[in-house]
Coordinates of C-alpha atoms in Angstrom, one line a residue:
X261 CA -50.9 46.6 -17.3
X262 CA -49.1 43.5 -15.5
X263 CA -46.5 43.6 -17.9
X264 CA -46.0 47.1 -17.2
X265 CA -45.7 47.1 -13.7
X266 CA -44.3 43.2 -13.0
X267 CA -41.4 43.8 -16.2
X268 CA -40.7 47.4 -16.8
X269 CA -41.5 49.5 -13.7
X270 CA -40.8 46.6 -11.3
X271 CA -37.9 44.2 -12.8
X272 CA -36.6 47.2 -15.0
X273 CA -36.6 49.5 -12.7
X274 CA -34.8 47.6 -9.8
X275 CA -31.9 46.1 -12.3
X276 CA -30.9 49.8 -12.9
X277 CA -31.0 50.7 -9.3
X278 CA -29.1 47.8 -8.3
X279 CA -26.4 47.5 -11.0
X280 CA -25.6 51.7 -11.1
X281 CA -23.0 52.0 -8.8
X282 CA -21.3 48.8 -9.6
X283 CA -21.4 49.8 -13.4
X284 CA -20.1 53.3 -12.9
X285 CA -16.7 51.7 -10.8
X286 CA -16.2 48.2 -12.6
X287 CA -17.4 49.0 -16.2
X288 CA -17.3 52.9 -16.4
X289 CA -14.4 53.3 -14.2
X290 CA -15.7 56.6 -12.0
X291 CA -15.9 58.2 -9.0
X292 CA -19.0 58.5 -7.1
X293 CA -19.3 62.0 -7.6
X294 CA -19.5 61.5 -11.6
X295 CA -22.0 58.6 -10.7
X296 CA -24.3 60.8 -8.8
X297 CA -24.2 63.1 -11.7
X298 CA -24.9 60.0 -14.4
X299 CA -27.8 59.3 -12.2
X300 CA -29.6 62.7 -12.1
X301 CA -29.2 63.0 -16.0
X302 CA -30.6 59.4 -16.1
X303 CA -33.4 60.2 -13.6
X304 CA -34.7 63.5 -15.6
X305 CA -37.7 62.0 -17.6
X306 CA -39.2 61.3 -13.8
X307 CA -39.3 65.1 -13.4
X308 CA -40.6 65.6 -16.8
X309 CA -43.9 63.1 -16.8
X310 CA -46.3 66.5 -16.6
X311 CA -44.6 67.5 -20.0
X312 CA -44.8 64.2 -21.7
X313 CA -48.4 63.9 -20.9
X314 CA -49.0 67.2 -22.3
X315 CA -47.0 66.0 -25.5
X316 CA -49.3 63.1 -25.9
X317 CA -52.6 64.1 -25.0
X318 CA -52.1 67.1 -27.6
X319 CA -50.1 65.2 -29.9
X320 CA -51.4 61.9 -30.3
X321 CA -49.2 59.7 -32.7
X322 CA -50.7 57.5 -35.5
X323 CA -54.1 58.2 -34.0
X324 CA -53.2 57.4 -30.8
X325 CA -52.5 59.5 -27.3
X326 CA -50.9 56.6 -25.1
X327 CA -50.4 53.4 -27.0
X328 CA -48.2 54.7 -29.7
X329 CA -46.4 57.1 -27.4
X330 CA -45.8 53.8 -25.2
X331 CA -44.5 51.2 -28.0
X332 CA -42.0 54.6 -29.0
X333 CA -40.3 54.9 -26.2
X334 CA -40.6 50.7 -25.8
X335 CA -38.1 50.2 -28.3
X336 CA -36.1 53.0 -27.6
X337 CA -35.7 52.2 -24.1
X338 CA -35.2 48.4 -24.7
X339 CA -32.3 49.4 -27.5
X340 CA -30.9 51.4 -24.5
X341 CA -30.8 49.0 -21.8
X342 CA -29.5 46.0 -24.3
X343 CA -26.7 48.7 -25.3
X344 CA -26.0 48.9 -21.8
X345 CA -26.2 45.2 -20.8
X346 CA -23.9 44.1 -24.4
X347 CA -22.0 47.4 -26.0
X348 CA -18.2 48.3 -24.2
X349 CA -19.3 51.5 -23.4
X350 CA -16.0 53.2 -21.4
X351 CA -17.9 56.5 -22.1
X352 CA -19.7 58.1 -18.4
X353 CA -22.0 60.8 -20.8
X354 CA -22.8 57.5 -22.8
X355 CA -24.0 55.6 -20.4
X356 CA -26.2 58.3 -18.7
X357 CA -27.7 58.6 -22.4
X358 CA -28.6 55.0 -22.4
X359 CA -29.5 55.2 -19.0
X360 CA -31.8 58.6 -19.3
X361 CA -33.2 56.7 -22.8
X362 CA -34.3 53.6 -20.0
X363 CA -35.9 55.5 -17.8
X364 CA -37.8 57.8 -20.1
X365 CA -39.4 54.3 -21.5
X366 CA -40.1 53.5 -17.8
X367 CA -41.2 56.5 -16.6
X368 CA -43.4 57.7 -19.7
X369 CA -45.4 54.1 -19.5
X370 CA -45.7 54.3 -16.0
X371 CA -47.2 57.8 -16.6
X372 CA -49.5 57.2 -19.8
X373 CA -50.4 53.8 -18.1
X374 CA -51.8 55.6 -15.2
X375 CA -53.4 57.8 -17.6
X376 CA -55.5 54.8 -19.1
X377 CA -56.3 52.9 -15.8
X378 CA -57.8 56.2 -14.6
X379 CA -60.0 56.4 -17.7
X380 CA -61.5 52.9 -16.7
X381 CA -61.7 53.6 -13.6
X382 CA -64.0 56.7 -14.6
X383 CA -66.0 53.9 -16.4
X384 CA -66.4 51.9 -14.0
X385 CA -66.4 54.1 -10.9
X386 CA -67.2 50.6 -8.2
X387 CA -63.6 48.8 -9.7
X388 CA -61.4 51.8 -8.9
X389 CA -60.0 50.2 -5.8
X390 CA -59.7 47.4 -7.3
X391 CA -57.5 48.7 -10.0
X392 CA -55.3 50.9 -7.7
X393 CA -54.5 47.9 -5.4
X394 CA -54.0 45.9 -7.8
X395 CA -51.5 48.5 -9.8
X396 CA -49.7 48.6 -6.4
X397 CA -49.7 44.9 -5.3

């Protein structure tokens, strides 16, 4: 969980904020308006979490309904963002590929993470404050 929401979600999440619009004029060479349009693609799996917690819970992989779901999308999203960070990419489309591929990692352990914290909180009904401040400490 502190990895989760210290690395990805927190550290992870604010590089790709920050470094967007620099990235789409310096490296990517567009205009704001293609930018904007880079970042919706890029922000998609955020308005698709209901749909991959549907997928996992009736799916599980290798046994598993979050864990394996969450080391998937670890690697893909960590191949993504070192693409981003090393590869020449001149390509806008590319880049929101990469970019959509980061945030899906982000955004599906954020959701499946949730998904397990509430289970334990369900176990141990006198912690669940504790858990939810501590989640958004």
């Amino acid at each position: 969980m502190s990895v989760m929401y210290l690395l990805v979600k927190g550290m992870m999440m604010s590089v790709i904020g920050l470094i967007q619009l620099s990235y789409c004029k310096k490296s990517l060479g567009v205009d704001g308006t293609a930018c904007q349009t880079m970042g919706t693609i890029a922000q998609t799996p955020w308005a698709i979490k209901g749909a991959i917690g549907v997928l996992s819970d009736a799916y599980p992989l290798f046994g598993y309904h979050k864990a394996s779901y969450i080391i998937v999308v670890a690697v893909a999203g960590t191949f993504a963002f070192v693409g981003l960070a090393a590869l020449p990419i001149h390509s806008a489309s590319l880049a929101a590929m990469l970019m959509f591929a980061v945030n899906l990692e982000i955004g599906t352990a954020d959701l499946l993470c949730e998904g397990k914290y509430a289970e334990k909180m369900q176990e141990k009904p006198k912690t669940g404050s504790t858990m939810v401040s501590y989640v958004w400490g």
